[in-house]
XYZ file of C-alpha atoms in Angstrom:
758
model
C 14.514 -8.374 31.654
C 11.999 -7.211 33.994
C 13.018 -3.815 34.715
C 10.872 -0.639 35.016
C 11.336 2.184 32.701
C 14.180 4.441 34.047
C 12.563 8.028 34.161
C 14.441 11.179 33.622
C 11.801 13.707 34.625
C 11.869 16.414 32.003
C 11.316 20.352 31.670
C 8.563 21.148 29.211
C 8.058 24.914 28.420
C 4.778 25.595 26.824
C 2.797 28.902 26.703
C 1.016 27.614 30.136
C 4.231 26.737 31.686
C 6.532 29.657 31.437
C 5.991 30.694 34.961
C 8.346 27.803 36.323
C 12.018 28.265 36.694
C 14.385 25.559 35.233
C 15.502 23.806 38.418
C 16.078 20.124 38.817
C 13.127 19.983 41.376
C 10.900 21.363 38.732
C 11.922 18.917 36.247
C 10.862 16.080 38.345
C 7.538 17.648 39.165
C 6.508 18.250 35.599
C 3.351 16.223 34.485
C 3.895 15.570 30.750
C 0.799 13.505 30.663
C -1.166 16.588 30.693
C -0.375 16.884 27.013
C -1.643 13.454 26.128
C -5.063 13.491 24.403
C -5.845 9.673 23.396
C -8.660 10.925 21.274
C -6.225 12.474 18.605
C -6.674 10.286 15.599
C -10.118 8.641 16.772
C -11.638 10.428 13.855
C -11.049 9.875 10.339
C -9.327 6.828 9.565
C -6.739 6.747 12.562
C -8.509 3.883 14.298
C -6.763 4.433 17.597
C -7.590 2.965 20.898
C -9.391 5.255 23.288
C -9.421 4.140 27.085
C -7.082 3.554 30.088
C -3.612 1.692 29.880
C -0.055 1.653 30.838
C 3.059 1.478 28.408
C 3.120 -1.683 26.702
C 0.487 -3.289 28.956
C -1.481 -6.338 28.034
C -4.859 -4.440 29.201
C -6.355 -1.800 26.992
C -9.566 -1.000 28.874
C -11.864 1.255 26.996
C -15.401 1.562 25.677
C -16.499 -0.461 22.810
C -19.085 1.058 20.372
C -21.769 -1.219 18.879
C -20.829 -0.214 15.448
C -18.756 -2.417 13.475
C -16.707 -1.623 10.233
C -13.264 -0.513 9.107
C -13.233 2.683 11.133
C -14.204 0.778 14.157
C -11.273 -1.628 14.071
C -10.248 -0.463 17.668
C -13.897 -0.822 18.797
C -14.100 3.051 19.035
C -14.704 6.037 16.640
C -15.476 9.472 17.688
C -18.402 9.635 15.242
C -20.125 7.091 17.444
C -21.841 7.877 20.892
C -22.884 4.251 21.793
C -21.298 1.983 24.324
C -22.119 -1.893 24.805
C -19.518 -2.216 27.470
C -15.857 -1.655 28.587
C -13.614 -4.266 27.156
C -10.110 -5.011 28.580
C -8.363 -5.614 25.272
C -8.354 -3.411 22.161
C -6.136 -2.946 18.973
C -4.939 0.490 18.029
C -4.728 1.747 14.537
C -4.978 -1.530 12.777
C -6.916 -2.012 9.394
C -8.510 -5.239 10.871
C -10.572 -5.448 13.790
C -10.116 -8.128 16.563
C -10.068 -8.429 20.556
C -12.564 -6.779 22.660
C -12.443 -9.441 25.385
C -14.542 -9.460 28.542
C -16.722 -6.481 28.508
C -18.300 -5.055 31.541
C -21.420 -2.874 31.594
C -22.997 -1.184 34.585
C -26.715 -1.380 34.363
C -30.042 -0.542 36.220
C -33.321 -2.063 35.963
C -34.656 -5.325 34.409
C -32.503 -7.248 32.038
C -33.823 -10.483 30.598
C -33.022 -12.872 28.041
C -32.052 -12.627 25.256
C -29.178 -10.382 26.386
C -28.433 -8.497 23.087
C -26.028 -5.583 23.049
C -28.721 -3.445 21.100
C -31.259 -3.870 24.175
C -29.065 -2.496 26.876
C -26.579 -0.119 25.138
C -26.299 3.337 26.247
C -25.520 6.498 24.570
C -22.803 9.091 25.945
C -21.750 12.464 24.974
C -18.295 13.496 24.139
C -18.672 16.579 26.044
C -18.868 14.630 29.258
C -16.129 12.168 28.303
C -12.640 12.384 29.760
C -9.665 10.605 28.084
C -6.162 10.975 29.558
C -3.063 8.781 29.847
C -4.006 5.961 31.998
C -7.587 7.175 32.793
C -11.014 7.336 31.083
C -14.363 8.518 32.126
C -17.809 8.882 30.568
C -21.483 9.252 31.508
C -23.842 6.580 30.459
C -26.941 8.682 29.748
C -29.457 5.669 29.559
C -28.615 4.977 33.250
C -27.182 8.122 34.604
C -23.979 5.980 35.747
C -20.648 7.446 35.702
C -17.921 5.023 34.450
C -14.331 5.542 35.188
C -11.416 3.241 34.142
C -7.705 2.821 34.819
C -5.180 0.088 34.521
C -2.087 -1.791 35.496
C -0.081 -3.909 32.883
C -2.301 -7.027 33.448
C -5.463 -5.642 35.400
C -8.158 -3.277 34.473
C -9.858 -1.265 37.276
C -13.424 0.228 36.903
C -15.218 2.311 39.151
C -19.126 2.885 38.539
C -20.859 5.590 40.419
C -24.692 5.133 40.393
C -27.623 7.217 40.994
C -30.154 6.102 43.597
C -31.536 2.869 42.649
C -32.989 -0.482 43.904
C -31.515 -2.406 40.941
C -27.851 -1.762 40.585
C -26.274 -4.406 38.031
C -23.117 -5.262 36.128
C -23.159 -7.173 32.952
C -20.255 -9.263 32.269
C -20.458 -9.990 28.504
C -18.045 -12.569 26.972
C -20.029 -12.768 23.731
C -19.331 -9.587 21.782
C -15.802 -9.000 20.367
C -14.535 -6.529 17.676
C -14.439 -6.925 13.900
C -13.676 -10.349 12.765
C -13.564 -11.833 16.357
C -16.181 -14.535 17.174
C -16.413 -16.572 20.389
C -15.817 -20.281 20.389
C -15.961 -21.166 23.959
C -17.016 -19.106 26.968
C -17.357 -19.772 30.749
C -18.337 -17.452 33.539
C -18.754 -18.776 37.266
C -19.118 -17.347 40.606
C -16.457 -18.302 43.168
C -17.990 -16.335 46.008
C -20.404 -13.297 46.342
C -17.699 -10.698 45.065
C -15.722 -12.713 42.513
C -16.493 -14.164 39.162
C -13.969 -15.806 36.890
C -13.903 -17.828 33.542
C -12.436 -17.552 29.996
C -13.121 -16.272 26.589
C -11.880 -18.464 23.707
C -12.391 -16.735 20.106
C -11.454 -17.050 16.683
C -10.961 -14.144 14.256
C -7.827 -12.355 12.880
C -6.178 -14.392 15.546
C -6.974 -18.097 14.928
C -6.852 -19.141 18.442
C -7.110 -16.316 20.988
C -7.539 -17.269 24.706
C -8.246 -14.761 27.510
C -8.706 -15.922 31.099
C -9.996 -13.668 33.604
C -10.897 -13.094 37.373
C -13.191 -10.301 38.355
C -13.231 -9.051 42.003
C -15.911 -6.684 43.120
C -15.791 -4.120 45.884
C -19.298 -5.083 47.111
C -21.028 -8.395 47.403
C -23.515 -9.233 44.654
C -26.882 -10.554 45.878
C -27.536 -12.727 42.675
C -25.873 -13.984 39.527
C -27.684 -14.854 36.492
C -25.902 -16.681 33.556
C -27.376 -16.411 30.052
C -26.552 -17.996 26.623
C -26.396 -16.583 23.338
C -28.578 -17.638 20.591
C -27.472 -16.496 17.129
C -29.408 -17.213 13.894
C -27.234 -17.280 10.781
C -29.545 -16.801 7.515
C -28.924 -18.933 4.531
C -26.150 -17.568 2.384
C -24.355 -18.597 -0.690
C -25.718 -21.931 -0.960
C -25.267 -22.601 2.903
C -28.377 -23.535 4.862
C -29.561 -21.412 7.587
C -28.337 -22.391 11.161
C -28.685 -21.575 14.813
C -25.666 -21.569 17.285
C -26.145 -21.486 20.799
C -23.043 -20.080 22.856
C -23.647 -21.031 26.541
C -22.307 -18.856 29.432
C -22.133 -15.729 27.227
C -23.240 -13.271 29.868
C -23.561 -12.988 33.511
C -25.873 -10.453 35.212
C -24.638 -9.395 38.772
C -27.336 -7.885 40.887
C -25.806 -5.565 43.653
C -29.437 -4.509 44.793
C -30.238 -1.094 46.207
C -27.466 1.739 46.117
C -27.868 5.260 47.411
C -27.049 8.343 45.366
C -23.323 8.623 44.436
C -22.437 5.039 45.732
C -19.930 3.244 43.914
C -19.079 -0.268 42.728
C -15.548 -0.978 41.832
C -14.179 -4.029 39.880
C -10.716 -5.316 39.511
C -10.451 -7.611 36.410
C -7.135 -9.495 35.794
C -6.561 -11.074 32.504
C -4.086 -13.843 31.440
C -3.383 -15.813 28.047
C -2.520 -18.932 30.265
C -5.163 -19.785 32.813
C -7.525 -18.444 35.395
C -4.700 -19.133 37.951
C -2.571 -17.024 35.962
C -5.005 -14.191 36.025
C -5.367 -14.698 39.821
C -1.661 -14.260 40.150
C -1.681 -11.189 38.242
C -4.534 -9.739 40.264
C -2.647 -10.398 43.449
C 0.687 -8.925 42.254
C -0.553 -5.869 40.600
C -3.881 -4.735 42.036
C -5.078 -6.649 45.254
C -5.653 -4.112 47.870
C -4.953 -1.213 45.611
C -7.694 1.439 45.423
C -9.024 3.069 42.147
C -7.433 6.479 42.697
C -4.120 5.047 44.012
C -3.915 2.974 40.625
C -4.751 5.848 38.439
C -2.123 7.976 39.951
C 0.302 5.107 39.490
C -0.683 4.718 35.804
C -0.259 8.313 35.161
C 3.427 8.134 36.917
C 4.378 5.257 34.408
C 3.333 7.328 31.451
C 5.158 10.354 32.772
C 8.318 8.343 33.159
C 8.003 7.124 29.556
C 7.202 10.534 28.132
C 10.068 11.982 30.061
C 12.442 10.251 27.612
C 11.675 13.281 25.412
C 11.977 16.743 26.975
C 11.054 19.425 24.503
C 11.032 23.242 24.640
C 8.468 25.194 22.562
C 5.951 27.890 23.074
C 3.473 26.108 20.756
C 1.211 24.001 23.097
C -0.846 22.594 20.231
C 2.466 21.092 19.029
C 3.241 19.720 22.413
C -0.155 17.883 22.595
C 0.522 16.463 19.035
C 3.959 15.375 20.108
C 3.355 13.823 23.555
C 0.223 12.218 22.208
C 2.245 10.780 19.437
C 4.845 9.360 21.852
C 1.974 7.936 23.867
C 0.312 6.234 20.849
C 3.780 4.771 19.776
C 4.062 3.116 23.198
C 0.829 1.236 23.542
C 2.163 -1.889 21.775
C 3.780 -4.237 21.693
C 1.808 -5.693 24.546
C 3.259 -7.806 27.613
C 2.006 -11.267 27.218
C 3.135 -13.382 29.920
C 1.759 -13.563 33.502
C 3.753 -12.431 36.499
C 4.850 -15.888 37.191
C 6.584 -15.961 33.851
C 4.168 -18.241 32.163
C 2.891 -17.504 28.636
C 1.110 -19.325 25.815
C 3.675 -20.052 23.054
C 3.264 -19.702 19.170
C 2.672 -23.518 19.187
C -0.238 -23.268 21.700
C 1.982 -24.826 24.585
C 2.522 -23.300 27.881
C 6.087 -21.969 28.682
C 7.853 -20.194 31.568
C 10.645 -17.863 31.118
C 12.002 -16.140 34.179
C 14.669 -14.295 32.322
C 12.545 -11.875 30.093
C 9.088 -10.567 29.535
C 7.392 -11.916 26.496
C 5.391 -9.698 24.219
C 2.652 -9.827 21.460
C 0.820 -7.607 19.027
C 3.689 -7.005 16.641
C 2.412 -4.949 13.499
C 5.819 -5.291 12.177
C 5.258 -4.291 8.570
C 4.433 -0.984 9.991
C 6.587 -0.595 12.950
C 10.053 -1.707 11.765
C 10.378 1.457 9.919
C 10.392 4.040 12.813
C 8.587 2.666 15.879
C 11.026 -0.062 16.645
C 14.125 2.229 16.108
C 12.198 4.712 18.419
C 12.111 2.095 21.198
C 15.980 1.954 21.219
C 15.787 5.566 22.424
C 12.562 5.658 24.606
C 12.371 2.124 26.051
C 15.783 0.536 25.439
C 15.419 -1.839 28.292
C 12.408 -3.439 26.626
C 14.093 -3.863 23.258
C 15.920 -7.036 24.360
C 12.724 -8.609 25.564
C 10.994 -7.792 22.336
C 14.016 -9.549 20.472
C 13.721 -12.509 23.116
C 9.911 -12.674 22.104
C 10.807 -13.091 18.458
C 13.285 -15.787 19.353
C 10.809 -17.862 21.135
C 8.389 -17.361 18.381
C 10.968 -18.649 15.916
C 11.743 -21.626 18.149
C 8.093 -22.314 18.615
C 6.646 -21.730 14.835
C 9.620 -22.412 12.849
C 10.004 -18.851 11.492
C 10.489 -15.270 12.928
C 6.983 -13.408 13.228
C 5.263 -11.519 10.414
C 2.316 -10.171 12.286
C 1.830 -11.674 15.670
C -1.366 -11.344 17.521
C -2.192 -12.860 20.875
C 0.347 -15.409 20.306
C -0.990 -16.141 16.826
C 0.805 -15.809 13.549
C -1.550 -13.939 11.395
C 0.812 -13.885 8.446
C -0.598 -10.353 7.768
C 1.062 -8.062 5.075
C 4.303 -8.924 3.122
C 7.772 -9.578 4.002
C 9.416 -10.845 7.327
C 9.835 -7.425 8.868
C 10.898 -8.698 12.223
C 14.242 -9.544 10.398
C 15.369 -5.808 10.322
C 14.278 -5.220 13.919
C 16.479 -8.134 15.299
C 19.327 -7.022 13.090
C 18.980 -3.463 14.275
C 19.114 -4.722 17.913
C 22.210 -6.898 17.119
C 23.921 -3.850 15.345
C 23.023 -1.431 18.332
C 24.631 -3.835 20.822
C 21.186 -3.866 22.734
C 21.753 -6.242 25.603
C 19.526 -8.873 27.051
C 19.356 -11.581 24.304
C 21.420 -14.345 22.690
C 22.902 -12.776 19.668
C 23.885 -16.021 17.997
C 20.483 -17.384 18.400
C 18.949 -14.012 17.139
C 21.283 -14.399 14.121
C 20.125 -18.077 13.552
C 16.608 -16.859 13.603
C 16.940 -14.154 10.851
C 19.223 -16.258 8.644
C 16.709 -19.062 8.607
C 14.041 -16.804 7.122
C 15.666 -16.996 3.883
C 15.487 -20.664 3.540
C 11.707 -20.794 3.675
C 9.615 -21.818 0.724
C 6.549 -19.726 1.552
C 5.470 -16.272 0.252
C 7.874 -16.159 -2.653
C 11.034 -16.895 -0.972
C 11.569 -20.235 -2.848
C 11.518 -18.162 -6.126
C 14.012 -15.542 -4.718
C 16.491 -18.443 -4.102
C 15.678 -20.216 -7.333
C 15.375 -17.176 -9.831
C 16.494 -13.973 -7.907
C 12.917 -12.693 -8.355
C 9.260 -13.564 -7.728
C 7.505 -13.907 -11.011
C 4.372 -11.889 -10.899
C 2.277 -14.502 -12.713
C 3.042 -17.088 -9.897
C 2.773 -14.944 -6.690
C 0.560 -11.891 -5.583
C 1.930 -8.503 -4.629
C 5.362 -9.828 -5.973
C 7.118 -6.516 -6.173
C 6.137 -5.587 -2.559
C 7.306 -8.742 -1.278
C 10.561 -8.776 -3.247
C 11.302 -5.230 -2.069
C 10.692 -6.061 1.508
C 13.010 -9.216 1.262
C 15.636 -6.936 -0.070
C 15.678 -4.945 2.984
C 15.616 -7.928 5.216
C 18.620 -9.538 3.375
C 20.631 -6.340 3.673
C 19.870 -6.331 7.331
C 20.841 -10.023 7.808
C 24.196 -9.132 5.819
C 25.034 -6.322 8.150
C 24.466 -8.558 11.354
C 26.479 -11.283 9.641
C 29.560 -8.948 9.179
C 29.301 -7.883 12.859
C 29.283 -11.477 13.920
C 32.255 -12.147 11.696
C 30.321 -14.358 9.056
C 31.778 -13.025 5.900
C 30.427 -15.665 3.726
C 26.938 -14.998 4.866
C 27.555 -11.201 4.382
C 28.499 -11.666 0.773
C 25.464 -13.880 0.112
C 22.988 -11.861 1.733
C 24.286 -8.531 0.346
C 23.865 -9.952 -3.145
C 20.431 -10.927 -2.481
C 19.773 -7.453 -1.210
C 20.315 -6.080 -4.656
C 17.376 -8.180 -6.080
C 15.363 -4.951 -6.599
C 17.177 -4.492 -9.727
C 15.205 -7.166 -11.397
C 11.924 -5.099 -11.079
C 13.348 -1.678 -12.260
C 12.372 -0.859 -15.887
C 14.901 1.514 -17.039
C 12.762 2.602 -20.108
C 10.538 4.590 -17.775
C 12.350 4.353 -14.268
C 9.454 2.408 -12.527
C 9.348 -0.739 -10.397
C 7.030 -3.286 -12.156
C 5.897 -6.856 -11.775
C 8.083 -9.266 -13.765
C 6.708 -12.479 -15.231
C 8.176 -15.879 -15.399
C 9.321 -15.373 -18.838
C 11.382 -12.478 -17.712
C 9.066 -9.773 -19.332
C 7.569 -6.918 -17.399
C 3.797 -7.215 -16.806
C 1.663 -5.295 -19.518
C -0.437 -3.206 -19.655
C 1.079 -0.982 -16.988
C -0.231 2.135 -15.394
C 1.938 3.529 -12.596
C -1.002 5.347 -10.784
C -3.298 2.359 -10.515
C -3.783 0.180 -7.333
C -5.932 -2.658 -6.612
C -6.187 -3.226 -2.889
C -4.262 -6.576 -2.042
C -4.666 -7.644 -5.607
C -1.838 -6.662 -7.793
C 2.167 -6.634 -7.774
C 2.344 -4.056 -4.909
C 0.569 -3.901 -1.523
C -1.574 -0.978 -0.585
C 0.374 1.197 -3.232
C 1.230 1.727 -6.765
C 4.460 1.830 -8.770
C 5.078 5.519 -8.024
C 5.098 4.721 -4.307
C 7.027 1.369 -4.509
C 9.796 2.633 -6.785
C 11.368 4.259 -3.986
C 11.115 1.486 -1.396
C 14.922 0.651 -1.359
C 15.938 2.549 1.830
C 18.819 0.104 2.415
C 20.577 0.974 -0.901
C 19.453 4.357 -2.186
C 22.786 4.671 -4.012
C 22.324 1.418 -5.807
C 18.692 2.547 -6.800
C 20.125 5.921 -8.013
C 22.558 4.036 -10.252
C 19.975 2.431 -12.226
C 18.769 5.975 -13.574
C 20.501 7.633 -16.355
C 21.911 10.411 -14.173
C 21.583 11.935 -10.719
C 19.529 14.734 -12.515
C 17.046 11.985 -13.603
C 16.627 10.783 -9.982
C 15.862 14.115 -8.618
C 13.426 14.898 -11.557
C 11.717 11.577 -10.851
C 11.437 12.344 -7.127
C 10.051 15.649 -7.842
C 7.437 14.128 -9.981
C 6.340 11.911 -7.112
C 5.248 14.877 -5.169
C 3.776 16.906 -7.990
C 2.026 14.445 -10.321
C -1.737 13.919 -9.330
C -2.693 10.771 -7.962
C -5.510 8.720 -9.667
C -5.470 5.371 -8.085
C -8.327 3.868 -9.843
C -11.671 2.395 -8.796
C -10.101 -0.661 -6.783
C -7.399 1.475 -5.158
C -6.506 0.703 -1.459
C -8.199 3.105 1.055
C -5.027 3.248 2.947
C -3.315 5.334 0.201
C -4.076 8.621 2.070
C -2.292 11.842 3.069
C -1.376 12.746 -0.328
C 1.172 15.000 -1.836
C 1.149 14.184 -5.346
C 1.631 10.406 -5.652
C 3.276 10.333 -2.247
C 1.126 8.750 0.350
C 2.192 9.855 3.978
C -1.011 7.882 5.323
C 0.669 4.439 4.449
C 4.002 2.983 5.514
C 5.726 2.136 2.156
C 6.248 5.817 1.563
C 7.783 6.792 5.000
C 11.312 6.854 4.046
C 10.775 8.424 0.337
C 11.385 12.138 1.298
C 14.960 11.136 2.759
C 15.975 9.842 -0.657
C 16.757 13.696 -1.367
C 19.289 13.837 1.186
C 21.284 10.856 -0.316
C 21.269 12.862 -3.398
C 22.913 15.739 -1.553
C 19.507 17.677 -1.496
C 18.898 17.701 2.299
C 17.081 21.022 2.024
C 14.268 19.231 0.002
C 14.095 16.628 2.639
C 13.530 19.425 5.158
C 11.081 21.238 2.992
C 8.842 18.188 2.729
C 9.342 16.946 6.311
C 8.097 20.347 7.621
C 5.092 20.374 5.194
C 3.998 16.801 6.276
C 4.382 17.782 9.879
C 2.229 20.845 9.434
C -0.359 19.494 7.156
C -0.969 15.901 8.028
C -0.505 15.777 12.038
C -2.390 18.120 14.543
C -4.021 17.803 18.050
C -7.646 17.188 16.844
C -9.603 14.048 16.593
C -8.639 13.881 12.891
C -4.916 14.476 13.633
C -3.613 11.542 11.750
C -3.649 11.082 7.896
C -3.909 7.377 7.881
C -4.143 4.257 10.207
C -2.103 4.601 13.397
C -0.872 1.092 12.671
C 0.282 0.257 16.304
C 2.411 3.196 16.893
C 4.083 3.557 13.317
C 2.278 6.843 12.141
C 2.785 8.499 15.495
C 6.432 7.305 15.518
C 7.119 9.005 12.262
C 5.807 12.081 13.670
C 7.938 12.035 16.846
C 11.065 11.301 15.096
C 10.527 14.201 12.344
C 9.511 16.620 15.155
C 12.882 15.883 16.749
C 14.398 16.608 13.552
C 15.754 13.349 12.355
C 14.441 9.924 10.888
C 15.877 6.404 10.468
C 15.225 6.151 6.705
C 17.220 2.965 6.614
C 15.751 1.170 9.705
C 18.827 -0.970 10.515
C 21.886 1.067 9.741
C 22.134 3.277 12.838
C 21.922 6.712 10.888
C 19.140 9.037 11.201
C 18.602 11.684 8.371
C 18.289 15.250 9.312
C 14.968 16.889 8.362
C 13.497 20.003 9.861
C 13.060 20.169 13.786
C 9.972 21.802 15.144
C 11.213 22.372 18.639
C 13.706 24.873 19.907
C 15.290 22.199 22.142
C 14.995 18.499 22.696
C 16.876 16.645 25.450
C 16.797 12.854 26.132
C 18.655 10.574 28.356
C 21.151 8.034 26.804
C 23.400 5.319 28.042
C 25.588 6.085 31.179
C 23.430 8.693 32.670
C 24.189 11.093 29.947
C 22.086 13.407 27.775
C 21.749 14.223 24.062
C 20.237 17.428 23.018
C 19.376 18.891 19.843
C 19.029 22.734 19.653
C 17.333 24.520 16.894
C 18.478 28.227 16.764
C 16.093 30.834 15.262
C 13.557 28.011 14.832
C 10.220 29.187 13.512
C 7.398 28.495 10.963
C 9.308 30.092 8.393
C 12.714 29.043 9.302
C 12.553 25.499 8.246
C 16.080 24.999 6.601
C 19.465 24.034 8.257
C 21.977 26.710 7.547
C 24.737 25.217 9.631
C 25.340 22.808 12.462
C 27.872 21.817 15.193
C 28.271 18.606 17.134
C 29.576 19.225 20.520
C 30.805 22.476 19.467
C 32.842 21.274 16.465
C 31.530 22.311 12.917
C 29.172 19.504 11.628
C 28.251 19.377 7.881
C 26.686 15.851 7.692
C 23.015 15.338 6.659
C 22.530 12.661 9.428
C 23.514 11.963 12.822
C 24.333 8.317 14.074
C 22.905 6.183 16.894
C 26.697 6.088 18.222
C 26.864 9.946 18.296
C 23.357 9.993 20.199
C 24.407 7.459 22.509
C 27.702 9.333 23.358
C 25.667 12.248 24.647
C 26.378 15.892 23.842
C 24.697 18.541 21.806
C 23.742 18.814 18.075
C 23.102 22.546 17.338
C 21.291 23.396 14.093
C 21.012 26.885 12.952
C 17.836 27.474 11.055
C 16.638 30.000 8.335
C 14.055 30.732 5.846
C 16.057 29.884 2.668
C 17.743 26.606 1.570
C 21.527 26.312 2.158
C 22.113 23.898 -0.748
C 25.669 23.377 0.390
C 24.605 21.621 3.667
C 24.954 17.954 3.473
C 25.654 18.032 -0.334
C 29.162 16.869 -0.248
C 29.816 13.074 -1.059
C 31.332 12.565 2.522
C 28.271 14.375 4.263
C 25.444 12.465 2.595
C 23.806 9.655 4.488
C 25.125 6.235 3.244
C 23.876 2.769 3.301
C 26.774 1.445 5.192
C 26.272 0.706 8.784
C 27.153 3.696 11.023
């Protein structure tokens, strides 16, 4: 449904903000965006997008470095100081590069063919760079030009301030993309002396990516020159050398003489459908809007989203880390339809939907664990549209999405993680979609023959000698099956419930009771040998970006069932303890994603994101708390290297947001949040019916990391979890914190988290 985020302006008390009084008026004036630094995570392997955007917008307008490689998957890395242009689409935190569509670059002087990025690029200094929520600015050293950027959902706005020059130009570059992206068909044409339009069709991670655009300039250009790109591919691996000419790859717009400080503005609208769609987007979102007005509006939109989490603390570094994490978690999914309702479907056809916004860029193997549950709290009015997008994808491609990019199914990573996201929306009674159609879509996944699902139906397990990454795929399917079962029960489909519940226990086939590890199982029923629980071969073994230590605990839907496979609860606890103490040695082929290590535990990659909460299911919530606080303190901060792994379209940051609040959805679809160790004195956020839910941490501090006692709405509370239902009901959860574990808290059988839907 096309509704804006309902904002509840919040009070944030940081060291620099203590002068204000706690009035409703002050609440409405708080600028939470001041705590957002998009560059957090732009170093190391965070791969975050840096630039200007609005929440869940189609446009991510920012600089693209000339460098390519794993650490440039978003087109930007803090170690680099080159820029070849400001592109309107970027990914954030992925392990594969793509997008980078429609680069604009302000220039001066003569630019002649061949127009190659290395010939016109500029350097810039991070000291003269500004990155804020909804705004980016840098100085192009080569030309002395200041470039400023802001955005609406579908339009990028540029403001270029030139020194005095007789040759002010803007380059429109359709050739260069990011990572695997490669152009297949390009077109630029001038419609008048201030407007160019065209399209960029490309192929990469997304097999058929289509971006149409219209660019409207604030000044008329005196001339336009269009150039082709000629690329020579040398002979390689038995293939002959070849030359590829891509027509209309670049357009150079000549604005002639400008005086000192004179500006050229550009409004660039994009569409996945057509140039006409881009024009409609421009007219609806930016026609007649000035740069400063649009920048202010973008900041307001970010403030409205950030206001869903009002926190109190005197630690301003923690505020920056938290609100930047909430910002990073809200870049994607990206709206994919035009303002007219038209969008390009997963089958390549054009559809129109007036009932819902359609979204793309679903990094679901990552985000189903925390980011998607977070949206049910911070952007609940969008969740129904996300599910509608999944339903449309199911109707158009015959299956629910795996990893959807620009309307393309990439089939990246393992499992069908959209299943648990859809089930969670059904179970939480999220409005705005057809529940029966949604259930049909998730039930149908189990009948597919691809990616090991046929073997699941025929054998109950995936033989490791028939299918790669068999254990990882199977464990993900178990989580999906459990989720389908819960949705089936809610909708009164008891036969389906029984079938999928039985399938959800297939993880038992991979558990070797002799040493209590998950292992690949061969077609003859034996476990794969030789076996080394430390070793990992990146995308080339029975796991996926992990090892047996890490995957043994990937049963968040049924921790109780997993524990029953061990000789005793004491054996479970000992194995868990060893996971965090045994040194990691992944071997020479190990995945670089295995990072953020505590022993064998890898915070920097998603399969471990629920592991520390297994302790709470054992009645040892204090061990969960100890590890949660350690991870928050050691692996997240407000520096450029403030993430310990790929951001992965919001998942890494969503993990931080939940744990900073003091709870986490270990099981992503049962409606229960396991308590950890809150870092803020007070957290308040709006819930249904104009109510608020508040978490208060009494005696909170760096040493007071353990829950001593709790009350919910004034009544004693001993459970080691809080339910979505309780949160939506509003009220207050008060946690009394202390420096020593209270081993009795959450230890009773009735007080432990359960796999059952809450």
